[in-house]
Short mmCIF file of C-alpha atoms and ligand atoms in Angstrom, two decimals:
data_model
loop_
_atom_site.label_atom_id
_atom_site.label_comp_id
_atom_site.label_asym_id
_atom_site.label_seq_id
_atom_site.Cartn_x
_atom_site.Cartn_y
_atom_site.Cartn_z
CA UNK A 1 -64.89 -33.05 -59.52
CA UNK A 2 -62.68 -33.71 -56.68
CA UNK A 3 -60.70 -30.57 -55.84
CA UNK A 4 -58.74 -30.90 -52.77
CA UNK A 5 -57.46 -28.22 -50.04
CA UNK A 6 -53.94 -28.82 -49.00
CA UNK A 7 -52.41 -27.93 -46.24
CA UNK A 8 -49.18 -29.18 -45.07
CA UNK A 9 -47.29 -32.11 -47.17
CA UNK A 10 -46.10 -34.92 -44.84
CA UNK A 11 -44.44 -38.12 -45.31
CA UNK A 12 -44.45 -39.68 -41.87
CA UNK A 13 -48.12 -41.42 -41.30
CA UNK A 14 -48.18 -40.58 -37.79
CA UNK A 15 -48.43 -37.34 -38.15
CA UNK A 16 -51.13 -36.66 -40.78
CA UNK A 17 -53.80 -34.05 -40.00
CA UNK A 18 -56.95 -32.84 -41.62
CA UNK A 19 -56.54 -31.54 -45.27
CA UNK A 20 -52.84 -32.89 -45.27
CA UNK A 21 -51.13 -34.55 -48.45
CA UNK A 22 -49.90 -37.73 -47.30
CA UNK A 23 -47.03 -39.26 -49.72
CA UNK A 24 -46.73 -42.56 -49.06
CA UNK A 25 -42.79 -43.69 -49.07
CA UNK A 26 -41.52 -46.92 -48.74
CA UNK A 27 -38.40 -47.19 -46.25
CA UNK A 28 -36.52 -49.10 -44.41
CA UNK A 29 -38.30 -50.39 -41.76
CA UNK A 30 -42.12 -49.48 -43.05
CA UNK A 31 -43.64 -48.99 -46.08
CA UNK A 32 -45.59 -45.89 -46.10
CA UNK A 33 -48.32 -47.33 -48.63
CA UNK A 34 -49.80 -49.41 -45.88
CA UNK A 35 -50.95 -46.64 -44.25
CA UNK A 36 -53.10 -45.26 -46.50
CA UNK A 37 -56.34 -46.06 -44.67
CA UNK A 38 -55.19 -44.71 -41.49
CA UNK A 39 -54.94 -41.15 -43.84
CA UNK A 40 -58.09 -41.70 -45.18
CA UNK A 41 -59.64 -42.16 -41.24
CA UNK A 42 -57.07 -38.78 -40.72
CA UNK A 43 -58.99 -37.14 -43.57
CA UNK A 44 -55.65 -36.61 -45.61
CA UNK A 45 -57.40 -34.37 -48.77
CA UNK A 46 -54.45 -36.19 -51.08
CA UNK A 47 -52.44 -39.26 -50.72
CA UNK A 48 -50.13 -40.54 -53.22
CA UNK A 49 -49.42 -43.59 -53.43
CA UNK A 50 -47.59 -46.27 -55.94
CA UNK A 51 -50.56 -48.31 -55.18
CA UNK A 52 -54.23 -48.38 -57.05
CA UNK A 53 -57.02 -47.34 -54.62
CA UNK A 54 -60.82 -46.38 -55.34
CA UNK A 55 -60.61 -44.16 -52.92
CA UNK A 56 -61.15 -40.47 -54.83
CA UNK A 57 -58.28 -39.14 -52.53
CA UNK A 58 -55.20 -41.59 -53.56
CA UNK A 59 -53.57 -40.68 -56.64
CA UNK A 60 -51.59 -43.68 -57.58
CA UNK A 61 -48.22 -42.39 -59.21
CA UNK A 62 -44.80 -44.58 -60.06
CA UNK A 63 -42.11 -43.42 -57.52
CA UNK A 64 -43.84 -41.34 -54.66
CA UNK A 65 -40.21 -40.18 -53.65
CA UNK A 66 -39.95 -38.89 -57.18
CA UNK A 67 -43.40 -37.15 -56.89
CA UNK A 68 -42.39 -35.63 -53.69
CA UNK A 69 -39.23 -33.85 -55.71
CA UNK A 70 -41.44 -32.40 -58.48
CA UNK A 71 -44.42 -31.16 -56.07
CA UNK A 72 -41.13 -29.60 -54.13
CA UNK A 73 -39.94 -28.40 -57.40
CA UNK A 74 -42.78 -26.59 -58.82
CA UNK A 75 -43.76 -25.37 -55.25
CA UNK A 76 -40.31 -23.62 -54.96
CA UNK A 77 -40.43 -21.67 -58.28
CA UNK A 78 -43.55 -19.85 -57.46
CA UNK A 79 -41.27 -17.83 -54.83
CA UNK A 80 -38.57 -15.18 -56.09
CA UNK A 81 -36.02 -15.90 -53.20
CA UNK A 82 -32.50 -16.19 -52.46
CA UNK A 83 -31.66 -19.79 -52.59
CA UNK A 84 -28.54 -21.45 -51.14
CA UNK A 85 -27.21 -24.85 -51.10
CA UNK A 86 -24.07 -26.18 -49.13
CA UNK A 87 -23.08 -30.14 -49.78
CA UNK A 88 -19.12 -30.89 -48.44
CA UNK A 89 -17.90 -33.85 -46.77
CA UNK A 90 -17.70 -32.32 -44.00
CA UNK A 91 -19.43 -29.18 -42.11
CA UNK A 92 -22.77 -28.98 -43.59
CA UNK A 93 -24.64 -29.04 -41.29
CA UNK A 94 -22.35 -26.15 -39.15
CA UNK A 95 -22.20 -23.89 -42.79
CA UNK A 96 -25.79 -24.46 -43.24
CA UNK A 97 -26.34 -22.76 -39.62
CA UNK A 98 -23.58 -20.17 -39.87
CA UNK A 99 -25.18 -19.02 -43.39
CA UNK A 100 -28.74 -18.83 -41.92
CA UNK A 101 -28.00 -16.74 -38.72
CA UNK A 102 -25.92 -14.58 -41.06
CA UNK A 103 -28.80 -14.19 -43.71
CA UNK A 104 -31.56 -14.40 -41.08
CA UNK A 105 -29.97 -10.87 -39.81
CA UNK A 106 -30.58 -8.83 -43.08
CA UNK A 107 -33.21 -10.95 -44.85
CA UNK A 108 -36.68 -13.13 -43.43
CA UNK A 109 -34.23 -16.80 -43.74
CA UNK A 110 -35.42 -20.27 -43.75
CA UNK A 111 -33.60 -23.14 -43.43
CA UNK A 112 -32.92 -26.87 -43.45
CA UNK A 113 -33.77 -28.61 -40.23
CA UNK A 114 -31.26 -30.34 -38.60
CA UNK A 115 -29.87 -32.33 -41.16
CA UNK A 116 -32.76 -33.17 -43.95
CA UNK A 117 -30.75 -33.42 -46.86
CA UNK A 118 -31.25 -36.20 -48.57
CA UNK A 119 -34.08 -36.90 -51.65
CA UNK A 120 -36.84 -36.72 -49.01
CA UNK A 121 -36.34 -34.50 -46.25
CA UNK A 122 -34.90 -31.76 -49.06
CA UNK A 123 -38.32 -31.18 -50.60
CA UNK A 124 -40.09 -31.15 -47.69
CA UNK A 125 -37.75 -28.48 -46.51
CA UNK A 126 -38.52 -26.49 -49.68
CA UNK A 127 -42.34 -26.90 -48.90
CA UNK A 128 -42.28 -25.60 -45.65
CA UNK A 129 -41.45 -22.38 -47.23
CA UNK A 130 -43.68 -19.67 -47.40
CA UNK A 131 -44.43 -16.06 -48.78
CA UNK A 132 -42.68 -14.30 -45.27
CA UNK A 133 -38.98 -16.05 -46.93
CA UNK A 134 -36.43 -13.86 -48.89
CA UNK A 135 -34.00 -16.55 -48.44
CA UNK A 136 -33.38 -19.84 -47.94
CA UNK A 137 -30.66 -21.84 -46.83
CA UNK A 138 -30.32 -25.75 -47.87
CA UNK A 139 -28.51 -28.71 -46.46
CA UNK A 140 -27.39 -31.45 -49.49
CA UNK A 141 -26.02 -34.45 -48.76
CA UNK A 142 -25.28 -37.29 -51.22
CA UNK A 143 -23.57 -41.13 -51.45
CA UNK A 144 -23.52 -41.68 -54.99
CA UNK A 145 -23.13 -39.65 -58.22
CA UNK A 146 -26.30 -38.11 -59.08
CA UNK A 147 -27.68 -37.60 -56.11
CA UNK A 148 -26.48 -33.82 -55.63
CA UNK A 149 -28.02 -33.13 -59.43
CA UNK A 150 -31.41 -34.60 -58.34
CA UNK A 151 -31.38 -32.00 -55.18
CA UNK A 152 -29.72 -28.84 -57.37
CA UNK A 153 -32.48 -29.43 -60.13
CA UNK A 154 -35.53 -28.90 -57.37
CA UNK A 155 -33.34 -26.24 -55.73
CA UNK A 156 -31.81 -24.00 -58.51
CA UNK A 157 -29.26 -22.14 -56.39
CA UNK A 158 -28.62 -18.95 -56.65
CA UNK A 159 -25.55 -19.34 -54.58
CA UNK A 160 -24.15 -23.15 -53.67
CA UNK A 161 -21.24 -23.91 -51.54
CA UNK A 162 -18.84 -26.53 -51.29
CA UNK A 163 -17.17 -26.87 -47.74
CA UNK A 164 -14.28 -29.77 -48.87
CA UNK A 165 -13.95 -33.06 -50.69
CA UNK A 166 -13.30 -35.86 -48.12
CA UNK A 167 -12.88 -39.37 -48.58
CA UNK A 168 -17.09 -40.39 -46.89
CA UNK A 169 -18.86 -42.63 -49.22
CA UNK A 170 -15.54 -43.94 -51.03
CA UNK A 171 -16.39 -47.04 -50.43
CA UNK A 172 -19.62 -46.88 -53.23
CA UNK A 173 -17.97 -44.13 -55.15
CA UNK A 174 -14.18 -45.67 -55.33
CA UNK A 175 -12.12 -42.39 -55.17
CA UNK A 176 -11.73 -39.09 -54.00
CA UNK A 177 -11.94 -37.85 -57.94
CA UNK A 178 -15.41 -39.27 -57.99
CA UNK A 179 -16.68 -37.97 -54.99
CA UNK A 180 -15.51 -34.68 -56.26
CA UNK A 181 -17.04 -34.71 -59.59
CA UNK A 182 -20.52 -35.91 -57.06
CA UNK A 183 -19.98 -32.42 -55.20
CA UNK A 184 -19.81 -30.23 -57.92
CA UNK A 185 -23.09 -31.75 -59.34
CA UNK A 186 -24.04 -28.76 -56.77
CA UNK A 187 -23.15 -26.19 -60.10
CA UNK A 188 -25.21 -28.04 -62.77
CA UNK A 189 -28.10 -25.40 -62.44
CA UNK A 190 -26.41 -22.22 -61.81
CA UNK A 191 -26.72 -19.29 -64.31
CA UNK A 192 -24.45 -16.88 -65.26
CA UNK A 193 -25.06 -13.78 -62.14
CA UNK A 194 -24.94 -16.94 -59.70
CA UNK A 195 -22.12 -17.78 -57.29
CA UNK A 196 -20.31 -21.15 -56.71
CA UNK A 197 -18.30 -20.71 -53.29
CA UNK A 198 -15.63 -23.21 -52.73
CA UNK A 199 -12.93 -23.82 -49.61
CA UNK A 200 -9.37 -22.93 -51.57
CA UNK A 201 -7.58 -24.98 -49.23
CA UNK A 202 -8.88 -28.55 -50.45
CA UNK A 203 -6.42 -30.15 -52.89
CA UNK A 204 -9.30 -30.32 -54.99
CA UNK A 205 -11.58 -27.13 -55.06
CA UNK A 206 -8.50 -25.25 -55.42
CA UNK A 207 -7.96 -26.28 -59.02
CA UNK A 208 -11.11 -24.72 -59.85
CA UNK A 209 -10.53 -21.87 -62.71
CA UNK A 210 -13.57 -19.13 -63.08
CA UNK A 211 -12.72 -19.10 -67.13
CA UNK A 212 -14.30 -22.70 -67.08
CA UNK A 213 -17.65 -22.02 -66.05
CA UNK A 214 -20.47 -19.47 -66.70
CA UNK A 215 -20.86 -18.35 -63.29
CA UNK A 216 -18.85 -16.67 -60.54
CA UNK A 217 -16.11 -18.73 -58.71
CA UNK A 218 -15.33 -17.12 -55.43
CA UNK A 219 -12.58 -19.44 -53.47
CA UNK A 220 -12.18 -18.82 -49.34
CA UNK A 221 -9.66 -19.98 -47.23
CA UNK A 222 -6.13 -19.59 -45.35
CA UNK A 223 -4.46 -19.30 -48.80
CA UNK A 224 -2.91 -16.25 -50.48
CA UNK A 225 -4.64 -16.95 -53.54
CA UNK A 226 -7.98 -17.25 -52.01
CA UNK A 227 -10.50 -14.08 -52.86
CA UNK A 228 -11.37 -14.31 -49.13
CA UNK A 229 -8.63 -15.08 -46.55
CA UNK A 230 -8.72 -15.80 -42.90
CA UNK A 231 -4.95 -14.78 -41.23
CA UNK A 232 -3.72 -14.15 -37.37
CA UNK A 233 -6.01 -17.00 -36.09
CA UNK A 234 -6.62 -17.26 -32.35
CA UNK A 235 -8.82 -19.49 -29.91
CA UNK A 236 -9.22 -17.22 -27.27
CA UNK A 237 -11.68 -18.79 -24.05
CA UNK A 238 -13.91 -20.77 -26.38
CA UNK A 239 -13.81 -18.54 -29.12
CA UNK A 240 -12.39 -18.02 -32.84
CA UNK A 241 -10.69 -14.30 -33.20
CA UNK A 242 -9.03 -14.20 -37.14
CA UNK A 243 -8.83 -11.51 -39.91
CA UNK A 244 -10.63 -11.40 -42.88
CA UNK A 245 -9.27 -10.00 -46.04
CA UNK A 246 -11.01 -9.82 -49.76
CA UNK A 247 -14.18 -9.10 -51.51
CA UNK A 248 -13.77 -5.36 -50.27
CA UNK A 249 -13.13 -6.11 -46.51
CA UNK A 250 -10.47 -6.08 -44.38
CA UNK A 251 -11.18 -6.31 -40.33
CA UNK A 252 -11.66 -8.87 -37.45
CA UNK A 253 -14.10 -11.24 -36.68
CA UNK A 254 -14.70 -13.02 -33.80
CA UNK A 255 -16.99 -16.57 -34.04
CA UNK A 256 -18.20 -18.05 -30.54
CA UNK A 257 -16.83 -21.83 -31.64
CA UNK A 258 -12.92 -23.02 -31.99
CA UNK A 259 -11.06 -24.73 -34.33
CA UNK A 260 -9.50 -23.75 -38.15
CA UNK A 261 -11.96 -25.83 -40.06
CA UNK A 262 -15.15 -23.46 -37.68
CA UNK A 263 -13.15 -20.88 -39.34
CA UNK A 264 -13.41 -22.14 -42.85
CA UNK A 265 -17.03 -22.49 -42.47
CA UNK A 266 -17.52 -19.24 -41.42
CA UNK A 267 -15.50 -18.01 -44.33
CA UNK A 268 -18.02 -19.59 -46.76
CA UNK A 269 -20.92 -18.05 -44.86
CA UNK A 270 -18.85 -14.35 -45.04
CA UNK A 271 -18.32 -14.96 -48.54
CA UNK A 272 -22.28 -15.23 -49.13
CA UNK A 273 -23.25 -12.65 -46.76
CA UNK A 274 -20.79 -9.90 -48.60
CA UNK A 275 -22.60 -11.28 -52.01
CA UNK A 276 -25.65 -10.51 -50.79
CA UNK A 277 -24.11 -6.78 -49.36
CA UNK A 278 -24.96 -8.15 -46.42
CA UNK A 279 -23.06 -5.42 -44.12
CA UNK A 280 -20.58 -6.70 -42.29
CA UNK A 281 -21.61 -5.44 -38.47
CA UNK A 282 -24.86 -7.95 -39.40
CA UNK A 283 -22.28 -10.40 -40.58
CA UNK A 284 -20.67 -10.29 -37.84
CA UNK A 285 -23.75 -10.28 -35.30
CA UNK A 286 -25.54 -13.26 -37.09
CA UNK A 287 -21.90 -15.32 -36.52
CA UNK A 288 -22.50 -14.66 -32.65
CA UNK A 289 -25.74 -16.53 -32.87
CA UNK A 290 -24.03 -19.14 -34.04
CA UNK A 291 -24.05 -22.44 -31.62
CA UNK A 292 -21.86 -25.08 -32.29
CA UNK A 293 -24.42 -28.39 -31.62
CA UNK A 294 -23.99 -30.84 -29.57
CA UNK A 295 -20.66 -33.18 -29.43
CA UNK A 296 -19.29 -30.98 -32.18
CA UNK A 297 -16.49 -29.04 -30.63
CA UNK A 298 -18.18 -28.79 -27.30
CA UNK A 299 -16.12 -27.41 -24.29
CA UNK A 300 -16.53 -28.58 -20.94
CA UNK A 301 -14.26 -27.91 -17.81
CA UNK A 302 -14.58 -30.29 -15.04
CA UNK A 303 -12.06 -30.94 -11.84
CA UNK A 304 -9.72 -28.34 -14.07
CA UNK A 305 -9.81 -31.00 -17.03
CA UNK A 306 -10.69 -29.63 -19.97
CA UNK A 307 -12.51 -31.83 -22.71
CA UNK A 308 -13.48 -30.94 -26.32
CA UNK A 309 -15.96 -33.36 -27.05
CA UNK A 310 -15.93 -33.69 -30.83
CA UNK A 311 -17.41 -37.14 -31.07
CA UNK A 312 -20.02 -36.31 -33.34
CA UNK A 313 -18.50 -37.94 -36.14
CA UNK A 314 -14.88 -38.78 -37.66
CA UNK A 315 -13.88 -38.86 -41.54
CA UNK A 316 -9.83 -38.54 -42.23
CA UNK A 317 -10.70 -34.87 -43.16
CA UNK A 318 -12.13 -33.73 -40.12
CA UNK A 319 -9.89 -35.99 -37.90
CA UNK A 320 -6.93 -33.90 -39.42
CA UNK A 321 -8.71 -30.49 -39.41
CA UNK A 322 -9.29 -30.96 -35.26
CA UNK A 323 -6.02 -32.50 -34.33
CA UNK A 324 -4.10 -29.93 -36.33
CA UNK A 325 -5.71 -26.76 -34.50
CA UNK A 326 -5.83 -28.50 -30.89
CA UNK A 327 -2.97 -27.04 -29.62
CA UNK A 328 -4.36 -23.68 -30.37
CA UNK A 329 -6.75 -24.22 -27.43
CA UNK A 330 -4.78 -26.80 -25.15
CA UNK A 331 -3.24 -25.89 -21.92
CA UNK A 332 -1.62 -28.50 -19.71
CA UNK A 333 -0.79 -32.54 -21.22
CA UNK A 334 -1.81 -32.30 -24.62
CA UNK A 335 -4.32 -35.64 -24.65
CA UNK A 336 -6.29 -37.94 -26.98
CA UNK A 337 -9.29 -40.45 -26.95
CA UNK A 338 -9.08 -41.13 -30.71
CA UNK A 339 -11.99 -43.81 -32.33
CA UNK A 340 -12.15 -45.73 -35.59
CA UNK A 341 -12.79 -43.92 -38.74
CA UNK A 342 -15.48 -46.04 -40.49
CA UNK A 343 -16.47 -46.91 -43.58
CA UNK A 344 -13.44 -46.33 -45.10
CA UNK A 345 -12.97 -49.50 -46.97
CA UNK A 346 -9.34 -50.17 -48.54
CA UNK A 347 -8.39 -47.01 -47.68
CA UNK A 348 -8.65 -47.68 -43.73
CA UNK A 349 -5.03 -49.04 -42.63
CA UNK A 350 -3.40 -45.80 -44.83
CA UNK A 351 -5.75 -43.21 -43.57
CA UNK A 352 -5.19 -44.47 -39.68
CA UNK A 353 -1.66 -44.65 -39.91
CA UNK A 354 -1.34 -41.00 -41.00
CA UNK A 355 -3.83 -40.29 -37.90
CA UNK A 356 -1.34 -41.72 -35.77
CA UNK A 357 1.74 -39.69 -37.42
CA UNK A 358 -0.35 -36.75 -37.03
CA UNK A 359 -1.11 -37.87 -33.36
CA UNK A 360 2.20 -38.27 -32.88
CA UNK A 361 3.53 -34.48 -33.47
CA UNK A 362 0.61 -33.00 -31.88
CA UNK A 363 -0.37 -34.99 -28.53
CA UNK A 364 1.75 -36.22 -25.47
CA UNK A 365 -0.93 -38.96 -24.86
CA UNK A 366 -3.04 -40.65 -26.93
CA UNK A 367 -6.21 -43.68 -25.95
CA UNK A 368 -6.71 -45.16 -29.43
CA UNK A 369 -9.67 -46.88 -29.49
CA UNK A 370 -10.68 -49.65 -31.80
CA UNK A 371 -9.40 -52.45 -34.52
CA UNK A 372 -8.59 -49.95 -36.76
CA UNK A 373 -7.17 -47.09 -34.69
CA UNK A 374 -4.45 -50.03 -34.09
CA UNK A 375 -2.81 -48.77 -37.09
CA UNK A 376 -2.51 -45.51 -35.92
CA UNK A 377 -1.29 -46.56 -32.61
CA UNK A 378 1.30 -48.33 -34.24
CA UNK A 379 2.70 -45.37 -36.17
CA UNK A 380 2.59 -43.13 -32.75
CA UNK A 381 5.78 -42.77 -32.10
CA UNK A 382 7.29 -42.85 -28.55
CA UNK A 383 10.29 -41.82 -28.75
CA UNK A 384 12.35 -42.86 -25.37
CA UNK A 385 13.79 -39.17 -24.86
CA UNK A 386 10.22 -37.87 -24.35
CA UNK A 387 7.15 -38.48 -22.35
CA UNK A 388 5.18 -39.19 -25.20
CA UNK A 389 3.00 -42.43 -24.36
CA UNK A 390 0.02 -43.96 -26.28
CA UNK A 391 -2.54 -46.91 -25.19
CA UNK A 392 -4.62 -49.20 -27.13
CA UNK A 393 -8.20 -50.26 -26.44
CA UNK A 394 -10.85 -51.92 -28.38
CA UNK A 395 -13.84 -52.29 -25.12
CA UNK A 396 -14.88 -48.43 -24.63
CA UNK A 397 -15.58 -50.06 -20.76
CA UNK A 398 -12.23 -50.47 -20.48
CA UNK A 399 -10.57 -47.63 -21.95
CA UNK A 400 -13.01 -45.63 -19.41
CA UNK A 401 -11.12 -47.63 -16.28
CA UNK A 402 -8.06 -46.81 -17.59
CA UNK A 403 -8.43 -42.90 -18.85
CA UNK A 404 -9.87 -42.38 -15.47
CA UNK A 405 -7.15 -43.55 -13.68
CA UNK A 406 -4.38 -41.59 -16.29
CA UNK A 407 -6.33 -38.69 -16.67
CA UNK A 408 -5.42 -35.66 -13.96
CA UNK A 409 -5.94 -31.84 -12.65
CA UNK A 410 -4.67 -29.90 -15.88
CA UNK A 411 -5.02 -31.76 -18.83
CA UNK A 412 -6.74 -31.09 -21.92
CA UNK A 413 -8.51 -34.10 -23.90
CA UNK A 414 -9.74 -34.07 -27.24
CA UNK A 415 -12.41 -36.38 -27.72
CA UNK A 416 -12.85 -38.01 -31.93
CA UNK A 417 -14.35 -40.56 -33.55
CA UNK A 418 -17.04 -42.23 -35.60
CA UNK A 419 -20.49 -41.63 -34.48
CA UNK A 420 -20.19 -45.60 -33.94
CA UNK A 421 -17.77 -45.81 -31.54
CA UNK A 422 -19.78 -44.42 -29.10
CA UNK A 423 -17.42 -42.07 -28.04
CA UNK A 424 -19.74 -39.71 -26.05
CA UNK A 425 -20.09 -42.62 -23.64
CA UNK A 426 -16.46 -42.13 -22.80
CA UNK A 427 -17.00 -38.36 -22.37
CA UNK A 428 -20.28 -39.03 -20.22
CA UNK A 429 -18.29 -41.23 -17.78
CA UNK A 430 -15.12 -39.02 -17.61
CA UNK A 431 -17.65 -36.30 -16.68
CA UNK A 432 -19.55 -37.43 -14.54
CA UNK A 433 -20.71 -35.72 -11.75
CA UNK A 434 -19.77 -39.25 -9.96
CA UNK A 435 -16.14 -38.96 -10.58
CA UNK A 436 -13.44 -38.70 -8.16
CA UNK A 437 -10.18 -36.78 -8.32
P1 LIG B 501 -21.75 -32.59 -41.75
O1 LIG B 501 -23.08 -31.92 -41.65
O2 LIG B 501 -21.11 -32.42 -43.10
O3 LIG B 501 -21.75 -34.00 -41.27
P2 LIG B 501 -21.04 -31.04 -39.41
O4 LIG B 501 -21.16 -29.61 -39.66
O5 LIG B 501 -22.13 -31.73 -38.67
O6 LIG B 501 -20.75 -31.80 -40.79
O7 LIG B 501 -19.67 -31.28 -38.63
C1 LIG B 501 -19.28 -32.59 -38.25
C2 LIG B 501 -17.82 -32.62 -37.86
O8 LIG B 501 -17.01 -32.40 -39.02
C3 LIG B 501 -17.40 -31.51 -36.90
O9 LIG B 501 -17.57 -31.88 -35.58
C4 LIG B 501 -15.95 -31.32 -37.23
O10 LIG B 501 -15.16 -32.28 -36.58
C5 LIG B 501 -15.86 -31.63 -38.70
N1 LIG B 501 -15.84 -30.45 -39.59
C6 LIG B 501 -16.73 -29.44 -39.64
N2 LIG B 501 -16.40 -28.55 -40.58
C7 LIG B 501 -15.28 -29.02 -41.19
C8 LIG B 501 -14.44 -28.55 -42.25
N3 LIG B 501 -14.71 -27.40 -42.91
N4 LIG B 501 -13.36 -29.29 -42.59
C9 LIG B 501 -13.07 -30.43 -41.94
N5 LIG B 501 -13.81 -30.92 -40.93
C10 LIG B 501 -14.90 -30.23 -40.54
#
């Protein structure tokens, strides 16, 4: 009989190691089954595979991606920990962090790295968990209905979080009420002393009623009817300072990122921590530790201009979120260097137009950059009694030329757009050590 040691799971061939399972997936460049031998020669104990071998160590099995999801499954339910899960349209990845440096202060936390959230990098997540956990903190991201389900029934939450229902992925799930109904897939698995957090403030969490579901609804936000609410925001040298009201608390809190939607997040994560009695000093100390990452909200002074470089991504949610709270940490001309929001589909032309209405109370400059940000440049208005002007450009080379030569001693520029327009190319050049003026 053939009875294998394992020791770590992996998926990616290159990095197989003695005694290693080795689940062979097929993707989108390679196909992980024609690797097997190289295992084999890496004396993988266990491959599976959805093709037949004689080999004794290749276990041939339909869907390896499936396999991968129950081995994750089973693996996870041999440990009595706390387990969270936060999907959202936007701010994930930022409530996934918050959570875990909150947690990681009271209990032993793990959590998702960087942003493995999808059918494959989920489980292997979950098996990278060992006896040291008492909680762990998961990342769930989704395109279609039943995708969230598939990830909930591994996980089994004790405590899952929705940050907002956006409009990414309307294109394959056709509107906002779908994309909903895929977030709250996030519930399915919850039992009766477990906790569903939601952001009050999105049109479409808010309807939520407790007397619908088995299990605790607890709703955060900036509303009054919100069982934990943020008030007296202030961005105060790169920092969040609001009040936090609700679940028995009532004091300040001060996060070391900006913006109202950072706040939001944060909310979720308080919300958790005070479930947990999680005391609020520690809440407040794990929030510290919290880093925004890179091109997400990132503050940089140079010659006395002063960029936040949030060109990470775009979606009409967090386009609207950022713009709104800008002037909250703007000194100076109030400027723009807006990008496309992709994948939008037929709801493009409406969703840029209101960016450029929005743009238009809220900035006295604005680049728009790209075919689609031509709708919003078009409803930015200049009215001839002000100063208000706006500029068009589809080449980020030659928006660059022209910022630079705009651009001056005092401003502050917000930088936004889809991870595709390449937007951190325009911050690169504008900051430069290279530049003059
Ligand atoms: P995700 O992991 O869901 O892609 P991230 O946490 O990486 O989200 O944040 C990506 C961008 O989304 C941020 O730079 C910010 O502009 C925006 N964002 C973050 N949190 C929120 C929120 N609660 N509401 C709206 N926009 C948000």
């Amino acid at each position: 009989d053939y009875n294998p040691k394992i020791a770590n799971v992996v998926t990616d061939s290159r990095k197989i190691q003695e005694n290693d399972c080795y689940i062979a997936i097929k993707g989108e460049n390679f196909d992980g089954n024609d690797f097997i031998e190289q295992a084999i020669n890496n004396k993988a104990s266990v491959i599976l595979s959805n093709r037949q071998s004689s080999n004794k160590e290749v276990i041939t099995v339909e869907d390896t991606v499936i396999a991968l999801g129950s081995i994750a499954k089973n693996y996870l339910m041999q440990f009595d920990i706390k387990k969270l899960a936060v999907t959202g349209s936007s701010g994930k990845t930022t409530t996934k962090d918050m959570l875990y440096y909150v947690f990681n202060e009271h209990f032993s936390t793990h959590r998702t790295d960087g942003n493995y959230n999808n059918e494959i990098g989920l489980p292997l997540t979950a098996l990278n968990i060992d006896k040291g956990y008492e909680a762990a903190i998961f990342e769930m991201g989704m395109s279609a209905l039943g995708e969230i389900d598939y990830l909930a029934q591994i996980v089994r939450p004790n405590i899952a979080i929705i940050t907002n229902i956006g409009s990414c992925h309307i294109e394959i799930l056709k509107s906002q009420e779908n994309i909903f109904k895929a977030k709250m897939e996030i519930s399915n698995y919850l039992n009766n002393d477990d906790y569903l957090i939601v952001n009050g403030d999105d049109k479409y969490l808010t309807s939520l009623s407790e007397n619908e579901y088995k299990f605790n609804l607890i709703k955060y936000g900036f509303g009054e009817e919100c069982q934990l609410r943020a008030s007296d925001y202030k961005a105060v040298d790169g920092q969040s300072e609001f009040w936090v009201t609700g679940m028995g608390i009532n004091r300040r809190f001060t996060l070391p990122a900006i913006g109202l939607h950072n706040v939001s997040n944060a909310l979720s994560a308080i919300a958790a921590g005070l479930i947990y009695k999680i005391p609020t000093e520690k809440i407040q100390a794990g929030l510290m530790k919290f880093q925004p990452s890179k091109l997400r909200m990132q503050i940089l002074e140079k010659n006395n201009i002063k960029y936040i470089n949030d060109s990470y991504n775009a979606n009409p949610e967090s386009m609207e979120a950022v713009i709104t709270s800008f002037e909250s940490y703007a000194r100076g001309r109030k400027i723009a260097i807006l990008g496309d929001m992709l994948e939008l589909g037929e709801f493009s032309v409406a969703a840029h137009e209101r960016i450029g209405r929005l743009a238009s109370e809220k900035f006295d400059l604005v680049f728009f950059i790209g075919s689609q940000m031509k709708h919003a440049f078009d409803n930015f208005s200049t009215d001839e009694n002000t100063d208000k002007r706006k500029y068009h450009f589809i080449d980020n080379n030659i928006a660059i030329e022209e910022i630079k030569r705009i651009i001056k001693y005092g401003d502050t520029i917000l930088l936004k757009g889809s991870r595709g327009m390449k937007l951190d190319e325009i911050f690169s050049a504008l900051t430069d050590d290279n530049m003059e003026g």
